[in-house]
Tab-separated table of C-alpha atoms and ligand atoms in Angstrom:
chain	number	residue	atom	x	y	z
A	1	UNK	CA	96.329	91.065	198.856
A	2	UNK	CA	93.872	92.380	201.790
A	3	UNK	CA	97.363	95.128	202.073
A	4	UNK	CA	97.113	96.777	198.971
A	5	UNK	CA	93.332	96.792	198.726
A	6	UNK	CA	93.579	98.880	202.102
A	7	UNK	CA	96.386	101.108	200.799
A	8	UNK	CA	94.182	100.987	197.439
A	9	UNK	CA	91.224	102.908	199.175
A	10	UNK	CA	92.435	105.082	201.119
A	11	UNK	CA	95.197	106.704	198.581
A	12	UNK	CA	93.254	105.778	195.041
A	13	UNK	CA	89.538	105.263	196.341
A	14	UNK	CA	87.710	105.878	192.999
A	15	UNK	CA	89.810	103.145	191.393
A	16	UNK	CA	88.969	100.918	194.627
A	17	UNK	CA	85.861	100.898	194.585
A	18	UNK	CA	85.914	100.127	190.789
A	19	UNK	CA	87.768	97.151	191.420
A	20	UNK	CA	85.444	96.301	194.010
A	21	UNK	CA	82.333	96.629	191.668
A	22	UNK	CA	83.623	95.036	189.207
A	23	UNK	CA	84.258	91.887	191.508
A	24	UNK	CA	80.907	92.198	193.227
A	25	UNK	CA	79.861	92.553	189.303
A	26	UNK	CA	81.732	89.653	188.352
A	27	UNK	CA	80.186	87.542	191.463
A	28	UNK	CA	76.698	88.873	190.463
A	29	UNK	CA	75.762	88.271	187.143
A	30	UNK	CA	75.566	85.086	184.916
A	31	UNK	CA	78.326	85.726	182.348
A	32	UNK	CA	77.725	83.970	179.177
A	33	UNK	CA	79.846	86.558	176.453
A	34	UNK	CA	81.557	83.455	174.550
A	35	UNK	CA	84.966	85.720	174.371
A	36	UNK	CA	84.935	85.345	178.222
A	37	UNK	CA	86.277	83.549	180.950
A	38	UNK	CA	87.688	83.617	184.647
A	39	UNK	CA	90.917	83.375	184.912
A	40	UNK	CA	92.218	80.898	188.149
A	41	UNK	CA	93.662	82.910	190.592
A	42	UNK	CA	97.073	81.798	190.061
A	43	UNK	CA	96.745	83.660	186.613
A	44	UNK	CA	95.480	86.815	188.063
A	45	UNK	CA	98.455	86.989	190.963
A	46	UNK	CA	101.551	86.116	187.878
A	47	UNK	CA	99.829	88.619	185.693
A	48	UNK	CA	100.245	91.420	188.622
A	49	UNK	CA	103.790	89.835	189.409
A	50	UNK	CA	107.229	91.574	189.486
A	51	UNK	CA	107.874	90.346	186.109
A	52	UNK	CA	105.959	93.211	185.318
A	53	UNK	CA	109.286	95.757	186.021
A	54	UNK	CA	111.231	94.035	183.387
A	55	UNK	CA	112.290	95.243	179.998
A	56	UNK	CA	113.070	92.455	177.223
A	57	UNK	CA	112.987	93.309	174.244
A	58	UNK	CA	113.752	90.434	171.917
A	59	UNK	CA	113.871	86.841	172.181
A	60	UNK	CA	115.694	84.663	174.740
A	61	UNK	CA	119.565	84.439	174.523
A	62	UNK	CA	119.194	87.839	172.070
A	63	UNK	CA	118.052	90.335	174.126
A	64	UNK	CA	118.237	94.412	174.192
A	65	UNK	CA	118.785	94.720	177.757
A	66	UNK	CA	120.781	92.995	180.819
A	67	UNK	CA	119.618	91.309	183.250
A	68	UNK	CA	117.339	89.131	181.314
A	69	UNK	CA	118.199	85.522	182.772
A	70	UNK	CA	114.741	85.136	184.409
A	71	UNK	CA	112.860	86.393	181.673
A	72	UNK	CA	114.535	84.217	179.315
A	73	UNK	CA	114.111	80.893	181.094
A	74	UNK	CA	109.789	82.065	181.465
A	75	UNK	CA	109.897	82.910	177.662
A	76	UNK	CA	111.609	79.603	176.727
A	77	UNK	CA	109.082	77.881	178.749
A	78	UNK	CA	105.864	79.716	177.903
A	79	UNK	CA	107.317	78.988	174.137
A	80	UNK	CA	108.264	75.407	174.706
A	81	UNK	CA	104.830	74.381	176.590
A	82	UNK	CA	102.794	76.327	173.549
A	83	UNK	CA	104.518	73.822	170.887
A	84	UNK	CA	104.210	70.986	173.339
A	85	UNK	CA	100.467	71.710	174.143
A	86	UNK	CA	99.564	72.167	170.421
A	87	UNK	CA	102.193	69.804	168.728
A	88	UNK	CA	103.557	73.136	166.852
A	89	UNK	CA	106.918	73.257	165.168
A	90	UNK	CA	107.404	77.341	166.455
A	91	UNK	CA	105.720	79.537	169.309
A	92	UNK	CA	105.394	82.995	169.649
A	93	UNK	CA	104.053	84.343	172.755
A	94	UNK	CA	104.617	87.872	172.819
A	95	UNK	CA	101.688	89.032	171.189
A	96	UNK	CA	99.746	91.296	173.411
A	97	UNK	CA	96.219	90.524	171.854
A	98	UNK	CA	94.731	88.253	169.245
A	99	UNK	CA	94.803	91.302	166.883
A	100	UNK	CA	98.611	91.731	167.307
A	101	UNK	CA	99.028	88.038	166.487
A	102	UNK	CA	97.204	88.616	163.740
A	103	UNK	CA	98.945	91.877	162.373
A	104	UNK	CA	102.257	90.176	163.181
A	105	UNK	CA	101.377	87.432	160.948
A	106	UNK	CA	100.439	89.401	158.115
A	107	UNK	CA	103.161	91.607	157.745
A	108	UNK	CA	105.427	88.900	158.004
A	109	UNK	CA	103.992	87.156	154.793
A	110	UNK	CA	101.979	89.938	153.070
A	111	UNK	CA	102.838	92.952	151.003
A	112	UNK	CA	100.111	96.180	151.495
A	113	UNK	CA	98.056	95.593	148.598
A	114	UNK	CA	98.145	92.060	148.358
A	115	UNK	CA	95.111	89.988	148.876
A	116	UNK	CA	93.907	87.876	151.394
A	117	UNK	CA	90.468	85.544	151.747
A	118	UNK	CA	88.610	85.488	155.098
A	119	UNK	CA	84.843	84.811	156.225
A	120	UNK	CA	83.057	87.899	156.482
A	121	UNK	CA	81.924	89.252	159.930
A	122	UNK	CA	78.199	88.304	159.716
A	123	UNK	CA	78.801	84.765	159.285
A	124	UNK	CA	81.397	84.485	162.186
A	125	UNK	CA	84.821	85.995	161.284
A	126	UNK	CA	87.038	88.628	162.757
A	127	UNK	CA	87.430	92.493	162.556
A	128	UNK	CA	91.169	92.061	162.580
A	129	UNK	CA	90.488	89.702	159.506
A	130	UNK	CA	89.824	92.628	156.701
A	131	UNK	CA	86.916	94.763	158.004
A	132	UNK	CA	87.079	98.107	156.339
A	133	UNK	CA	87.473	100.004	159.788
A	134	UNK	CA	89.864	97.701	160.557
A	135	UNK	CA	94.245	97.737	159.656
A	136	UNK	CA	93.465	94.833	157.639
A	137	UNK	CA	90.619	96.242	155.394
A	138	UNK	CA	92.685	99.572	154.639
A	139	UNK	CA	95.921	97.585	154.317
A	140	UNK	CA	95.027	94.952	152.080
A	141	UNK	CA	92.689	93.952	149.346
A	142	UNK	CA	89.904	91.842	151.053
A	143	UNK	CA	87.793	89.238	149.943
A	144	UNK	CA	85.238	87.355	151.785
A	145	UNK	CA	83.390	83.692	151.403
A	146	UNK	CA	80.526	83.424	153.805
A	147	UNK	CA	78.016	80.737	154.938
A	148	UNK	CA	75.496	79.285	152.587
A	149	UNK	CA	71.729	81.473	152.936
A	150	UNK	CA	70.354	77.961	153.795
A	151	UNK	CA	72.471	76.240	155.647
A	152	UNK	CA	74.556	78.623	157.319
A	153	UNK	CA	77.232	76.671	157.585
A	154	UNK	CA	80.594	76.991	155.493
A	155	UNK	CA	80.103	75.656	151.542
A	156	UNK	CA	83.795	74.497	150.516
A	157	UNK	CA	83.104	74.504	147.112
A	158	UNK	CA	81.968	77.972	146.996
A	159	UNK	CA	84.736	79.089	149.117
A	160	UNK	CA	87.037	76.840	146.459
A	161	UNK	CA	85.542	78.691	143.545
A	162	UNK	CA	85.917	82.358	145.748
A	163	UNK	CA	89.702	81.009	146.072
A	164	UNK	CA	90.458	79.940	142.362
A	165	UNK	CA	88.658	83.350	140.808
A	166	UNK	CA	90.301	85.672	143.250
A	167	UNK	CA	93.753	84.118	144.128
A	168	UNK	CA	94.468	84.751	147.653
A	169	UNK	CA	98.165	85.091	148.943
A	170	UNK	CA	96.592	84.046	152.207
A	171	UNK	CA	93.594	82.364	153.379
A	172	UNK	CA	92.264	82.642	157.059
A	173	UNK	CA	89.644	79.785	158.558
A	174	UNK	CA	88.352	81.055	161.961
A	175	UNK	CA	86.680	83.645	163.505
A	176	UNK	CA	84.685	84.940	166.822
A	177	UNK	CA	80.973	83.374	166.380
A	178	UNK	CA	80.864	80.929	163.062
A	179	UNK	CA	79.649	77.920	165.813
A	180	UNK	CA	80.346	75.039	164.019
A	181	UNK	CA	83.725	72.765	163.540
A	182	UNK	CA	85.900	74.392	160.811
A	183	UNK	CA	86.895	71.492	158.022
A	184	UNK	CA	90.286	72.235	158.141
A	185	UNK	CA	91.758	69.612	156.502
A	186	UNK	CA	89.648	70.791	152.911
A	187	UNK	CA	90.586	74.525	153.996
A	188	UNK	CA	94.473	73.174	153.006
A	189	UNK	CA	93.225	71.643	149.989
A	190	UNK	CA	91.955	74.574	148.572
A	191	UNK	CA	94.909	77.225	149.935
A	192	UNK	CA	96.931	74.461	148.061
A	193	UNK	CA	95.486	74.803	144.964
A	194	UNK	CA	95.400	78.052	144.505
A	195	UNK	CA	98.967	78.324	146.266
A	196	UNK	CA	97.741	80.470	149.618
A	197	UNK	CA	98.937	80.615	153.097
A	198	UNK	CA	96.890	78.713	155.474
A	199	UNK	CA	96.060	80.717	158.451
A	200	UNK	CA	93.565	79.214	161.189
A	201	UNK	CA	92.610	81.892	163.799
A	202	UNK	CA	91.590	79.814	166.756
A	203	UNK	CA	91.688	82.511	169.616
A	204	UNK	CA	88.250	81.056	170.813
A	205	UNK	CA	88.609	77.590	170.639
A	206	UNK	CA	91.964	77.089	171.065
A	207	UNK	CA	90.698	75.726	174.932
A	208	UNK	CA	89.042	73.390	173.392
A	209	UNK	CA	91.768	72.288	170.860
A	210	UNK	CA	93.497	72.145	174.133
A	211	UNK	CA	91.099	69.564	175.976
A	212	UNK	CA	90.832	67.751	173.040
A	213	UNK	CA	87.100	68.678	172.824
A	214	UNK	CA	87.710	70.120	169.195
A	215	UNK	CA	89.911	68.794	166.020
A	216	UNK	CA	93.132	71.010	166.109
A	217	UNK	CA	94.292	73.203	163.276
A	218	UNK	CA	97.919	72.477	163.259
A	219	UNK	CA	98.605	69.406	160.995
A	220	UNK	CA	96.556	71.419	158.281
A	221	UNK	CA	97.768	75.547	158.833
A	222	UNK	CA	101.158	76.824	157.818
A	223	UNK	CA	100.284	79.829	160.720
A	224	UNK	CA	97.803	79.695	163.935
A	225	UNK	CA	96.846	82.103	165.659
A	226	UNK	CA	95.057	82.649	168.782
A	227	UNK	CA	94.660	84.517	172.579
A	228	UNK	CA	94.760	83.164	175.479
A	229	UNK	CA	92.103	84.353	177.945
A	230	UNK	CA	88.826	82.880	176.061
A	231	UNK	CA	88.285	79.101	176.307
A	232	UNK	CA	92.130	79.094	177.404
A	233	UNK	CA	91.286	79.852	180.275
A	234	UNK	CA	95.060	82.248	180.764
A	235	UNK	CA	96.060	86.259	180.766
A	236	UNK	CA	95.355	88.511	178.170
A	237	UNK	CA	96.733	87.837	175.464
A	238	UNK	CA	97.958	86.323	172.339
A	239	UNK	CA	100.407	83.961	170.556
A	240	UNK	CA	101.002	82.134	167.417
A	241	UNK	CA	101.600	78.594	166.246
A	242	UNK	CA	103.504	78.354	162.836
A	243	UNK	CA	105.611	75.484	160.826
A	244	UNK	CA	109.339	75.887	161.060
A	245	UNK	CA	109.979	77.588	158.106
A	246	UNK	CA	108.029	80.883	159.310
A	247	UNK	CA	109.521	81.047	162.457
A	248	UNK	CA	112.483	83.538	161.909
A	249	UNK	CA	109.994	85.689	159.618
A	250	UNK	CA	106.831	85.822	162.502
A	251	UNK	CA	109.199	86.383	165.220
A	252	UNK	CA	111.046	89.475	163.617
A	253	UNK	CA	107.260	90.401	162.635
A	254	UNK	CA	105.944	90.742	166.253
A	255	UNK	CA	109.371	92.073	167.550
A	256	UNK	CA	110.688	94.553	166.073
A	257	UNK	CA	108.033	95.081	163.818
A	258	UNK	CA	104.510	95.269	166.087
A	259	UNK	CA	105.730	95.748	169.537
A	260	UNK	CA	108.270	96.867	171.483
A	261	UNK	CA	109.150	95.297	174.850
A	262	UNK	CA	107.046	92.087	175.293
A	263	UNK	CA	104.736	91.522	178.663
A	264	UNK	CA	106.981	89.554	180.893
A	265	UNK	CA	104.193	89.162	183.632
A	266	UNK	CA	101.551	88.167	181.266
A	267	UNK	CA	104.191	85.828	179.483
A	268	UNK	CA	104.634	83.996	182.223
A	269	UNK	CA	100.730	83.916	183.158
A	270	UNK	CA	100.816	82.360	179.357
A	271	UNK	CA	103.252	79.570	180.381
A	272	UNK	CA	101.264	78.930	183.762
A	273	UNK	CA	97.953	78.466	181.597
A	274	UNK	CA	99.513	76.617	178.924
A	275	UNK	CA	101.094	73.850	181.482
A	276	UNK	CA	96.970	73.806	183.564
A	277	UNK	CA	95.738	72.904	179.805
A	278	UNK	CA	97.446	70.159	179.926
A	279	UNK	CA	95.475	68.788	183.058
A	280	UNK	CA	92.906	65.802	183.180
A	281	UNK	CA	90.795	68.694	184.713
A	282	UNK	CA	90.793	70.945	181.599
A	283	UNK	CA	90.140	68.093	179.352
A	284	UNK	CA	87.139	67.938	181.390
A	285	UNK	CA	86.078	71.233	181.539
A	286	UNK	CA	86.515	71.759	178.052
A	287	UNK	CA	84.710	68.187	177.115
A	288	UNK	CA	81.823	70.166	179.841
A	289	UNK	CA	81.928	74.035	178.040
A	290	UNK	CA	81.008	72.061	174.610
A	291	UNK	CA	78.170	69.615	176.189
A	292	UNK	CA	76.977	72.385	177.778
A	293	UNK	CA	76.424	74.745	174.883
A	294	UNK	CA	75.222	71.791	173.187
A	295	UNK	CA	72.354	71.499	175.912
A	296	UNK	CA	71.813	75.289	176.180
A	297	UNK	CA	71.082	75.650	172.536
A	298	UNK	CA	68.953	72.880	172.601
A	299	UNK	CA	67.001	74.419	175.209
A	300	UNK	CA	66.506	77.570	173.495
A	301	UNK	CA	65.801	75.553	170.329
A	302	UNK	CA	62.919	74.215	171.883
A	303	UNK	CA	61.390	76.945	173.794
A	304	UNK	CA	60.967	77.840	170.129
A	305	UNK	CA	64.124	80.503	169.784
A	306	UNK	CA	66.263	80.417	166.317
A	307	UNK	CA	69.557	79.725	166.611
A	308	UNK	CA	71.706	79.987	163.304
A	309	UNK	CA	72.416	76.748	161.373
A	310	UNK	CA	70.258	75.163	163.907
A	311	UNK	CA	73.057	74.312	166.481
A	312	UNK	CA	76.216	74.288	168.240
A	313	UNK	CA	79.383	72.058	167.667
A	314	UNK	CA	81.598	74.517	169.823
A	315	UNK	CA	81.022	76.668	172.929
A	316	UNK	CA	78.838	79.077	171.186
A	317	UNK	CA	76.518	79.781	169.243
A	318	UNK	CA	74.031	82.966	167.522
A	319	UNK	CA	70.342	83.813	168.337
A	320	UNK	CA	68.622	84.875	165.490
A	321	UNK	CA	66.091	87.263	167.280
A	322	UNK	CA	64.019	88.259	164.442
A	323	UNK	CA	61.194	86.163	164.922
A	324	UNK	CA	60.453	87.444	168.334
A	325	UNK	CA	60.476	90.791	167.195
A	326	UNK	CA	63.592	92.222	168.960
A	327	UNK	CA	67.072	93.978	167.849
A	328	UNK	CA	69.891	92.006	169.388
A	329	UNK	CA	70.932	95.702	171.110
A	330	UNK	CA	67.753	95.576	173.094
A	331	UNK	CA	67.907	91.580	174.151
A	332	UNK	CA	71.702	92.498	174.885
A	333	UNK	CA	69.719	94.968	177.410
A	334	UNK	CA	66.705	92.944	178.885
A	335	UNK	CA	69.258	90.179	179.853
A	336	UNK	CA	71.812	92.571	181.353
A	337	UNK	CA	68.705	94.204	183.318
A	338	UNK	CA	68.022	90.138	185.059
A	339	UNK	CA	71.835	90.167	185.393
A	340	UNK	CA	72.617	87.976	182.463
A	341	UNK	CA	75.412	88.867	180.501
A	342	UNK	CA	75.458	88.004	176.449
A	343	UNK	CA	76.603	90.272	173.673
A	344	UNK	CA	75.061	91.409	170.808
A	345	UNK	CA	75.940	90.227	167.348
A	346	UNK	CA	75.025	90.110	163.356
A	347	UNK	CA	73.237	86.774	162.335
A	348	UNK	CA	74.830	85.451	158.886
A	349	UNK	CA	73.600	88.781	156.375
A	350	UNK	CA	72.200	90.670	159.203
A	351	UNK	CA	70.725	93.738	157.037
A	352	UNK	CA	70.967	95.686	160.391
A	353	UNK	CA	74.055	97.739	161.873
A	354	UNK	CA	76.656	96.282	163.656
A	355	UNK	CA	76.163	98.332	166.809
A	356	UNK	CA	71.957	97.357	166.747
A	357	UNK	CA	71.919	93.475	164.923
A	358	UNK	CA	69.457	91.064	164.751
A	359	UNK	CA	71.332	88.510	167.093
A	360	UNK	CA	73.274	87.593	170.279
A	361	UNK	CA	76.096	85.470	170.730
A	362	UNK	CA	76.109	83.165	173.536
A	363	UNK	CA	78.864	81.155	175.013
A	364	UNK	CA	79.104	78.325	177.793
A	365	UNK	CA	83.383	78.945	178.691
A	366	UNK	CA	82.634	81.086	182.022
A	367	UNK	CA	79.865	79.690	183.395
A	368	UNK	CA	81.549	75.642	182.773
A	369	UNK	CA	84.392	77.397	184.996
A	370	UNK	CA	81.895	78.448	187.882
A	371	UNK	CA	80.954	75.251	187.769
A	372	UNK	CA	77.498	74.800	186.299
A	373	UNK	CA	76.657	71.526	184.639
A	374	UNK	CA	74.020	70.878	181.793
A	375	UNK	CA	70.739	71.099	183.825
A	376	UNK	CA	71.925	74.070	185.134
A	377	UNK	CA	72.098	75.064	181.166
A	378	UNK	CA	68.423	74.216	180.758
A	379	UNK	CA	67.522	76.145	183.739
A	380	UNK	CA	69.135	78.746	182.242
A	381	UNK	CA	67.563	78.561	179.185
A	382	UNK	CA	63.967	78.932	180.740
A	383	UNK	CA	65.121	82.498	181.961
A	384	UNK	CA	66.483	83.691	178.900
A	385	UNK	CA	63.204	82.669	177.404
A	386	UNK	CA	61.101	84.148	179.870
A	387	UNK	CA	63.004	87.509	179.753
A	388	UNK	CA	62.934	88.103	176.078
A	389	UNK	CA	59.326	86.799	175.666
A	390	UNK	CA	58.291	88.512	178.749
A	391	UNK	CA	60.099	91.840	178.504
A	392	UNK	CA	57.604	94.001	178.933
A	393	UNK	CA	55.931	92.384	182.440
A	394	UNK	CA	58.461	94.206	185.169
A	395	UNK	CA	57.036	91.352	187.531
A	396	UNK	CA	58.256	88.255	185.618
A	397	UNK	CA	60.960	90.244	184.897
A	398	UNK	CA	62.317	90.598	188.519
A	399	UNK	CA	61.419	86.935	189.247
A	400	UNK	CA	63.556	86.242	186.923
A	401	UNK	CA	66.517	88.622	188.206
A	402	UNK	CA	65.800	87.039	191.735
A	403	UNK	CA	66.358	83.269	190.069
A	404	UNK	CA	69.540	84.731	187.855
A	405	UNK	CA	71.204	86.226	191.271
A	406	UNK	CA	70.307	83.089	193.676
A	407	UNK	CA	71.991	80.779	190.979
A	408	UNK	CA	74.747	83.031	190.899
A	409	UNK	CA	75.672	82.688	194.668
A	410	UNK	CA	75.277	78.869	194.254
A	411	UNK	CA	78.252	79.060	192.330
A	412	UNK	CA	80.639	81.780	194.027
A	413	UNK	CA	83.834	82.873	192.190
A	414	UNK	CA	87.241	84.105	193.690
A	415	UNK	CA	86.069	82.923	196.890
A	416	UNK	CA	90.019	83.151	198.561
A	417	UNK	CA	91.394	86.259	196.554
A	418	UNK	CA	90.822	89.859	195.999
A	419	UNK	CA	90.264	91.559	193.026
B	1	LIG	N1	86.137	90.687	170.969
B	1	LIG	C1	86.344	89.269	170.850
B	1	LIG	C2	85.086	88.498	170.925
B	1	LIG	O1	84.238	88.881	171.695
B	1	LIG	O2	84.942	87.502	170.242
B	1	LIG	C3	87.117	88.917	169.639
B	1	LIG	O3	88.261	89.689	169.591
């Protein structure tokens, strides 16, 4: 490693020391963007592995190229120890993102044109899941169920009644901030009745479907979905779950018809992560990334912050900031400036622009892996409060930078590898 950081800066210094900040970054700040996670180092090393040179297109035993023995046996393993981990009946793992899985899915089972049912983006869902900037919006005709006004949580029998007036060929549960457990089971009852596709995007709880700190999807979804770098813990990437009798269809979806040559390196970084999640370890850190969200909320909750539908069953959950008087852009901003990381994001009918909202998201996956436990989580919560209701006093604000970046080197990451 130390080898090619030193041929790194001397023939490529401007992407050395971008790698370097990004580390010291990375060491720095408190990270708690839900989507995020630190990947062990074993992960990082097979992702920049040799597997990277090869070209192999297709699926094991039918591949475009020679040479593919090695690749094959990491594909049939990454595939075998996704089904195994999951209980699913057929694994794809070539997807290079969450999106891909997604867009493999639907043009395996879809027509342009026809319709599909998903929960809109305020309330929790997905771009890739029929926003109108998105392939899926211009591709298809989209229609959206969303939380109840009060509750903001999920109302079946309005998303039944959406279903049975509209007619879905597909229905998708799941999404990137909806922060409580998804009823899965009535999710089949209703794609049954009205004779959808059941498709349950878990790219960011799939961890904790995982560690068995969340119900799974698959006895109820004829397709899953998901990445594997959130709560997973893994690479970059994506893969999907599916019954039997979609296999053939989803696998000549994602190859030929999304990608071309799949990511040997970052397949076998899957298989790697898939075999840790099955480790007493990860149960526990996943059991610890939901207790601690829990705890963190709670916190907030009572240092008298809003958080939407008044809790978290997951390892996130939304900040509705309009009682304090702040744009979720500009809390995104005072907590970077103490070296907090959170992103910004629509509360459930947020009247305000996606790129400004009246929320953040934040998520407990990175910080469990550093190691921080739940009074670490209240601590935590006092300097989130402080900041926001503080924000305009630069001393309390760099008090609380100075208590963000000693808690930070309390719990050091990467300690024995480079970047
Ligand atoms: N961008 C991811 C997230 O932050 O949730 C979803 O793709």
């Amino acid at each position: 490693m130390k080898g090619y950081l030193e041929f790194l800066k001397r023939s490529d210094p401007e992407i050395y020391e971008a790698l370097i900040g990004e580390l010291n970054r990375e060491q720095a700040k408190i990270n708690l963007i839900a989507s995020e996670n630190y990947a062990p180092p074993v992960i990082l090393k097979i992702t920049g592995s040799l597997l990277t040179n090869k070209y192999a297109e297709g699926y094991p035993g039918k591949r475009y190229y020679s040479g593919c023995e090695f690749a094959d046996r990491v594909e049939e393993l990454a595939r075998n120890r996704a089904m195994g981990l999951f209980g699913s009946e057929h694994a794809n793992v070539q997807p290079h993102s969450g999106t891909q899985a997604n867009m493999s899915v639907y043009f395996s089972l879809l027509k342009p044109g026809d319709t599909i049912m998903t929960m809109d983006l305020s309330s929790g869902g997905h771009l890739s899941h029929g926003a109108k900037s998105n392939f899926s919006g211009k591709l298809y005709r989209v229609v959206h169920y969303g939380v109840n006004r009060e509750t903001e949580v999920l109302d079946y029998d309005e998303i039944r009644a959406i279903a049975e007036a509209e007619r879905p060929k597909l229905i998708v549960a799941g999404g990137s901030s909806y922060s409580r457990l998804i009823d899965f089971e009535k999710f089949r009852q209703i794609a049954d009745a009205v004779q959808a596709v059941l498709m349950v995007d878990m790219a960011h709880f799939s961890g904790l479907v995982a560690g068995e700190a969340h119900p799974s999807p698959i006895p109820f979804a004829d397709v899953v979905t998901s990445t594997t770098h959130k709560t997973l813990r893994g690479p970059r990437g994506g893969f999907i779950l599916a019954r039997a009798e979609h296999g053939e269809k989803i696998d000549a979806s994602v190859f030929p018809g999304v990608q071309g040559g799949p990511l040997m390196n970052v397949i076998a970084a899957k298989a790697v992560c898939f075999k840790e999640a099955t480790k007493p370890k990860f149960k526990r850190y996943a059991q610890e990334v939901v207790l601690n969200a829990r705890v963190l909320a709670d916190k907030l909750a009572s240092n008298g912050l809003r958080i939407v539908s008044g809790g978290t069953d997951t390892h996130l959950f939304v900040v509705d900031l309009r009682p304090m008087g702040i744009t979720g852009k500009e809390a995104q901003e005072i907590l970077d400036s103490v070296d907090i990381n959170v992103n910004m994001n629509e509360i459930p009918y947020d009247p305000a622009p996606p790129n400004i909202t009246n929320g953040i998201r934040i998520g407990t996956p990175a910080v469990t892996t550093r190691g921080m436990h739940p009074e670490h989580m209240d601590f935590l919560g006092d300097l989130i409060t402080t900041a926001l209701e503080k924000r305009h006093d630069a001393m309390a604000l760099a008090k609380v930078r100075s208590e963000v970046q000693g808690l930070a080197r309390s719990f050091p990451i990467y300690h024995e590898v480079s970047p």
